[in-house]
Structures are given as structure tokens and as C-alpha cells.
Coordinates of N, CA and C in Angstrom, one line a residue:
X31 N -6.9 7.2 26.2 CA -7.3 7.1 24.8 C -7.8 5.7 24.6
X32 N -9.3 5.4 24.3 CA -9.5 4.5 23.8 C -8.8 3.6 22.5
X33 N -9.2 2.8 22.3 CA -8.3 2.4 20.8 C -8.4 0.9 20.4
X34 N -9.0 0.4 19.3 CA -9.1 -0.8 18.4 C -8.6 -0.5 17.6
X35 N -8.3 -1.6 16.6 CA -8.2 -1.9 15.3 C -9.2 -3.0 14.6
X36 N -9.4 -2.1 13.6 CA -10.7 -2.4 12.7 C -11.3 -1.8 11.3
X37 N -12.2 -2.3 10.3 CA -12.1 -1.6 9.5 C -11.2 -2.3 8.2
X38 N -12.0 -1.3 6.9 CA -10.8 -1.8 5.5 C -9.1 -1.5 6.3
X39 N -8.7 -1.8 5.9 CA -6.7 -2.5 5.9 C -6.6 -2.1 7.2
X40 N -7.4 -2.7 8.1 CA -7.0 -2.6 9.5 C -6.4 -1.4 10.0
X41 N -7.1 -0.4 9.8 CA -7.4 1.1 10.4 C -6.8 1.1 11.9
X42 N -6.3 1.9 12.5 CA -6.1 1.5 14.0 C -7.0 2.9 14.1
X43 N -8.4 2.8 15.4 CA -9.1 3.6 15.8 C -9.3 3.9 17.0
X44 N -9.4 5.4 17.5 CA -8.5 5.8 18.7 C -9.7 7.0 19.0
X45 N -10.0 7.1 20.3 CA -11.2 8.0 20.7 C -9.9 9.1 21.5
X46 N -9.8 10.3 21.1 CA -8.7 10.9 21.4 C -9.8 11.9 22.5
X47 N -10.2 11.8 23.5 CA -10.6 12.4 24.4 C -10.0 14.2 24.9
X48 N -9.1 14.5 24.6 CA -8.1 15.2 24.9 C -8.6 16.5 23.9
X49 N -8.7 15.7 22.8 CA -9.2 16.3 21.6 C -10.7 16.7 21.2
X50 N -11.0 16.0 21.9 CA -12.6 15.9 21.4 C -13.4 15.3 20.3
X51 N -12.0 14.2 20.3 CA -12.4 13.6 18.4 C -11.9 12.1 18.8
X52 N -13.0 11.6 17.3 CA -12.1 9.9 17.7 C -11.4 10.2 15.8
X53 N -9.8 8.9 16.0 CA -9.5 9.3 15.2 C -9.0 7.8 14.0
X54 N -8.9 7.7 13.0 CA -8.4 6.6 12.3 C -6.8 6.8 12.0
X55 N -6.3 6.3 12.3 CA -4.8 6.1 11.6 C -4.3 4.8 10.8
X56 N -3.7 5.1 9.7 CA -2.6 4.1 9.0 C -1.3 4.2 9.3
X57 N -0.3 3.3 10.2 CA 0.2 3.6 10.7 C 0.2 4.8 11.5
X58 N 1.3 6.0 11.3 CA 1.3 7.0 12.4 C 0.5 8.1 11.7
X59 N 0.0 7.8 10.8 CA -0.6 9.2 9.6 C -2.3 8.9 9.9
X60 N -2.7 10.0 10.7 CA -4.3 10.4 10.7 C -5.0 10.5 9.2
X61 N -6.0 9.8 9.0 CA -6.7 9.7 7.8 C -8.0 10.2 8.0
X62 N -8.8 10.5 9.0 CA -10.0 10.3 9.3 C -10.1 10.8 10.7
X63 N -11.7 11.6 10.7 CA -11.1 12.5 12.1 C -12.9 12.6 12.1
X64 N -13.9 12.5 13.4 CA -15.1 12.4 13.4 C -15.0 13.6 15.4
X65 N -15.1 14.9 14.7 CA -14.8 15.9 15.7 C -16.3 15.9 16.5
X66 N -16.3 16.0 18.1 CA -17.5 15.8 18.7 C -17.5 16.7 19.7
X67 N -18.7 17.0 20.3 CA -18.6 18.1 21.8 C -19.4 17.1 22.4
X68 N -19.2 17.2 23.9 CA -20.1 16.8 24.9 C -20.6 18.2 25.3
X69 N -22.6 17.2 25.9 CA -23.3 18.5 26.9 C -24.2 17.5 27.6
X70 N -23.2 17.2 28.7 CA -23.7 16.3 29.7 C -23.8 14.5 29.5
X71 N -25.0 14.3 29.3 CA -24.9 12.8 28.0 C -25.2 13.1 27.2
X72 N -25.0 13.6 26.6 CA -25.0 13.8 24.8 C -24.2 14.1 24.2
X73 N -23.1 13.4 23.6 CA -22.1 13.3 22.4 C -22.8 13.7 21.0
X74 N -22.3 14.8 20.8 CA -22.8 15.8 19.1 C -21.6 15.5 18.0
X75 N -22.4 14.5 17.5 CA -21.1 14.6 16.7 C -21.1 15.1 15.1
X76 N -20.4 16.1 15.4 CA -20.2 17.3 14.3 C -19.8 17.0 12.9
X77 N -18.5 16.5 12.7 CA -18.5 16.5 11.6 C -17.3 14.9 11.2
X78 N -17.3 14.9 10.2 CA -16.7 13.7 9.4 C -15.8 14.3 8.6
X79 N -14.4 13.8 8.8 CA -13.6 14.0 7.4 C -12.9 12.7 7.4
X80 N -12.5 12.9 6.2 CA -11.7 11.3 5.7 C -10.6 12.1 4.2
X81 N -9.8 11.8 4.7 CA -8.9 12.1 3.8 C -8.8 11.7 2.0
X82 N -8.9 12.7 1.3 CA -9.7 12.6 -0.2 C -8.6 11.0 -0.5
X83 N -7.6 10.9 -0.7 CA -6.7 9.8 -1.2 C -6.9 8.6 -0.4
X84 N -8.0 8.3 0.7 CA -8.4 7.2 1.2 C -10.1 7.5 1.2
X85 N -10.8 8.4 0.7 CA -12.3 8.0 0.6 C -12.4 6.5 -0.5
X86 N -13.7 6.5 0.3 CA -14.3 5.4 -0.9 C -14.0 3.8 0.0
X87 N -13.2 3.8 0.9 CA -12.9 2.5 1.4 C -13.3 2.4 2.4
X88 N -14.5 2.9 3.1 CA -15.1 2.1 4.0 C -14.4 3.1 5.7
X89 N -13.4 4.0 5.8 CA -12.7 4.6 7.0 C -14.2 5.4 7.5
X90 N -14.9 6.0 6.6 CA -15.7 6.7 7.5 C -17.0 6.2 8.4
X91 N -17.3 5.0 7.6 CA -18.2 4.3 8.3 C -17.7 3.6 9.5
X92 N -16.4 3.0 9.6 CA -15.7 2.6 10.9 C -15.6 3.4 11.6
X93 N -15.2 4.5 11.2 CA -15.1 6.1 12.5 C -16.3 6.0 13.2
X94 N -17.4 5.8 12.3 CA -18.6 6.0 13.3 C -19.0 5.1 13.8
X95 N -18.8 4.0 13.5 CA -19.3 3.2 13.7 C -18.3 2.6 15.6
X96 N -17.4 2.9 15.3 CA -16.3 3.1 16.8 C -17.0 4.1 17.7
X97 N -17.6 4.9 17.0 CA -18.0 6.0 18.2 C -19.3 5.8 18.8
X98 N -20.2 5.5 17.8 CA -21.5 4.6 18.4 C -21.1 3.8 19.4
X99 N -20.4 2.5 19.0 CA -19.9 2.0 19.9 C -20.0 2.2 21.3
X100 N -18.3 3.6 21.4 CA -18.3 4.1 22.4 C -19.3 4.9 23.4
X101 N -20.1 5.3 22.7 CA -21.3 6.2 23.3 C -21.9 5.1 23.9
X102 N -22.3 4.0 23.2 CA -22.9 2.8 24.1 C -22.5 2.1 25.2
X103 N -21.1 2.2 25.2 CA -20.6 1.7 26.2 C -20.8 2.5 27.2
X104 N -20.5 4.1 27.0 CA -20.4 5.0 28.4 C -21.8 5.1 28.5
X105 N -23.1 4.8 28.4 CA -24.4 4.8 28.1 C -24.7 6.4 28.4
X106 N -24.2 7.1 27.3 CA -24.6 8.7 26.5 C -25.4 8.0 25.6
X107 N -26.1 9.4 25.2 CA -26.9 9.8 24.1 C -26.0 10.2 22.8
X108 N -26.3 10.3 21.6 CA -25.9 10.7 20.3 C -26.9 12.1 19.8
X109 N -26.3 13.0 19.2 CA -26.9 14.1 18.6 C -25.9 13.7 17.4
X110 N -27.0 13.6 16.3 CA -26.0 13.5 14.8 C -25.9 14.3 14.1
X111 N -24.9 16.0 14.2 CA -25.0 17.2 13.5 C -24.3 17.0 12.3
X112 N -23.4 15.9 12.7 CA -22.9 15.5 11.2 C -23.7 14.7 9.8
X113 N -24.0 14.9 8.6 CA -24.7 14.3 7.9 C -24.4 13.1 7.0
X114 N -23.0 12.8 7.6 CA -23.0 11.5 7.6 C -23.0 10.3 8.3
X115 N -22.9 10.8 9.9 CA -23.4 10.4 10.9 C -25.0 9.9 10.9
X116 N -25.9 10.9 10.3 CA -27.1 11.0 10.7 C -27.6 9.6 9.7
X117 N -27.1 9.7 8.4 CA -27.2 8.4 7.0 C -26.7 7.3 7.5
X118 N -25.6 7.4 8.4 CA -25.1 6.2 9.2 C -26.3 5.3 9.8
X119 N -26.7 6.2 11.0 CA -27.5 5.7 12.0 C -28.9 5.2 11.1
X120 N -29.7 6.3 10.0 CA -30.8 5.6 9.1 C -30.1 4.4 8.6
X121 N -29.1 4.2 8.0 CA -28.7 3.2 7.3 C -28.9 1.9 8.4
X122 N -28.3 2.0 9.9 CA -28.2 1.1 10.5 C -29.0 1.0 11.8
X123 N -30.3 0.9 11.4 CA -30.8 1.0 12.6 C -30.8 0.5 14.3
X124 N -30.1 -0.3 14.3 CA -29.4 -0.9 15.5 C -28.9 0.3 16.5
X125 N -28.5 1.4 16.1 CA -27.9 2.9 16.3 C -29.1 3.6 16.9
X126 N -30.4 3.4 16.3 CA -31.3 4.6 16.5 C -31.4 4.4 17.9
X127 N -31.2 3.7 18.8 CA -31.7 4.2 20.3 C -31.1 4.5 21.1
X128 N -29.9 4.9 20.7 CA -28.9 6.1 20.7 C -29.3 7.0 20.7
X129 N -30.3 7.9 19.9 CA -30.9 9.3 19.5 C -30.9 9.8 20.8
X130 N -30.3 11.1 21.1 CA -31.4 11.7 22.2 C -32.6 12.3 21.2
X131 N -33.7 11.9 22.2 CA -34.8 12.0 22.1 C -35.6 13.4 22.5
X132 N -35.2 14.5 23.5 CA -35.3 16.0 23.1 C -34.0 16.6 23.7
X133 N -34.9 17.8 22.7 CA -33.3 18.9 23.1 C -33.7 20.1 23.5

């Protein structure tokens, strides 16, 4: 399991491999969960949740922003089926060459 801490009130963030998700925690309580499939190099990452009694603080942008990350490091591709993944990466373009480019 990968794993930083980072983020509003210092989130601890965890690529749970096993799972197929990276994940945020406060203390031992999961807040935030960014579920993904691999197909070869390409990491899809599906969907975003963030727990209704912590939105608004910034957890879901970290989630992704950890996972970009990670994708760059293992040098994969990104598919953004999630749509707040996808506002992520327009929002931050530093992300876009990440894209795979066909599918």
C-alpha cells in the first residue's frame, strides 16, 4: 500500500491496491474513496466519493490529486470516467498529459 499524508487536517492517503481504490482516512475512519480498474496502462478512474459530513473541505481534490500522482510515477495512462476526476484534470492542466490519448 502506498500512503502519504496530505491535504485539509492532514488526511492520511493510501493507494489500497488490493482494493482497487486509493483511499483518505481521519484517523482509522475512511472518508473518501476514488474506486479505479486497470487495462494494461490505463488507470479508469471511476468514481469519487467523499463522505457527505466532510465534503466541502478540499478531501476530494487530494484523493485525486494522490492518484495522478501515482499514475505518474508508475508512468500509466489516466482514463477519467469519473466527473470529477475529468474537472480535476481541466481545472489543472499540469494532469492533461496523463490522458490516454485513444481507446
Amino acid at each position: 500500500m502506498d500512503e502519504t499524508s496530505a491535504g485539509p487536517d492532514a488526511v492520511r492517503l493510501v493507494h489500497d491496491d488490493d482494493r482497487d481504490r486509493y483511499a483518505a482516512y481521519e484517523d482509522e475512519t475512511v472518508v473518501a474513496v476514488l474506486a479505479h480498474e486497470d487495462e494494461g496502462d490505463v488507470r479508469d478512474l471511476r468514481s469519487t466519493v467523499v463522505a457527505p459530513d466532510r465534503s466541502g473541505r478540499g478531501i476530494g481534490s487530494a484523493i485525486v490529486r494522490f492518484a495522478l500522482e501515482d499514475i505518474r510515477a508508475k508512468g500509466m495512462r489516466v482514463r477519467p470516467t469519473c466527473w470529477f476526476v475529468r474537472g480535476f484534470i481541466e481545472r489543472h492542466p499540469e494532469y492533461a498529459d496523463l490522458l490516454e490519448t485513444d481507446r
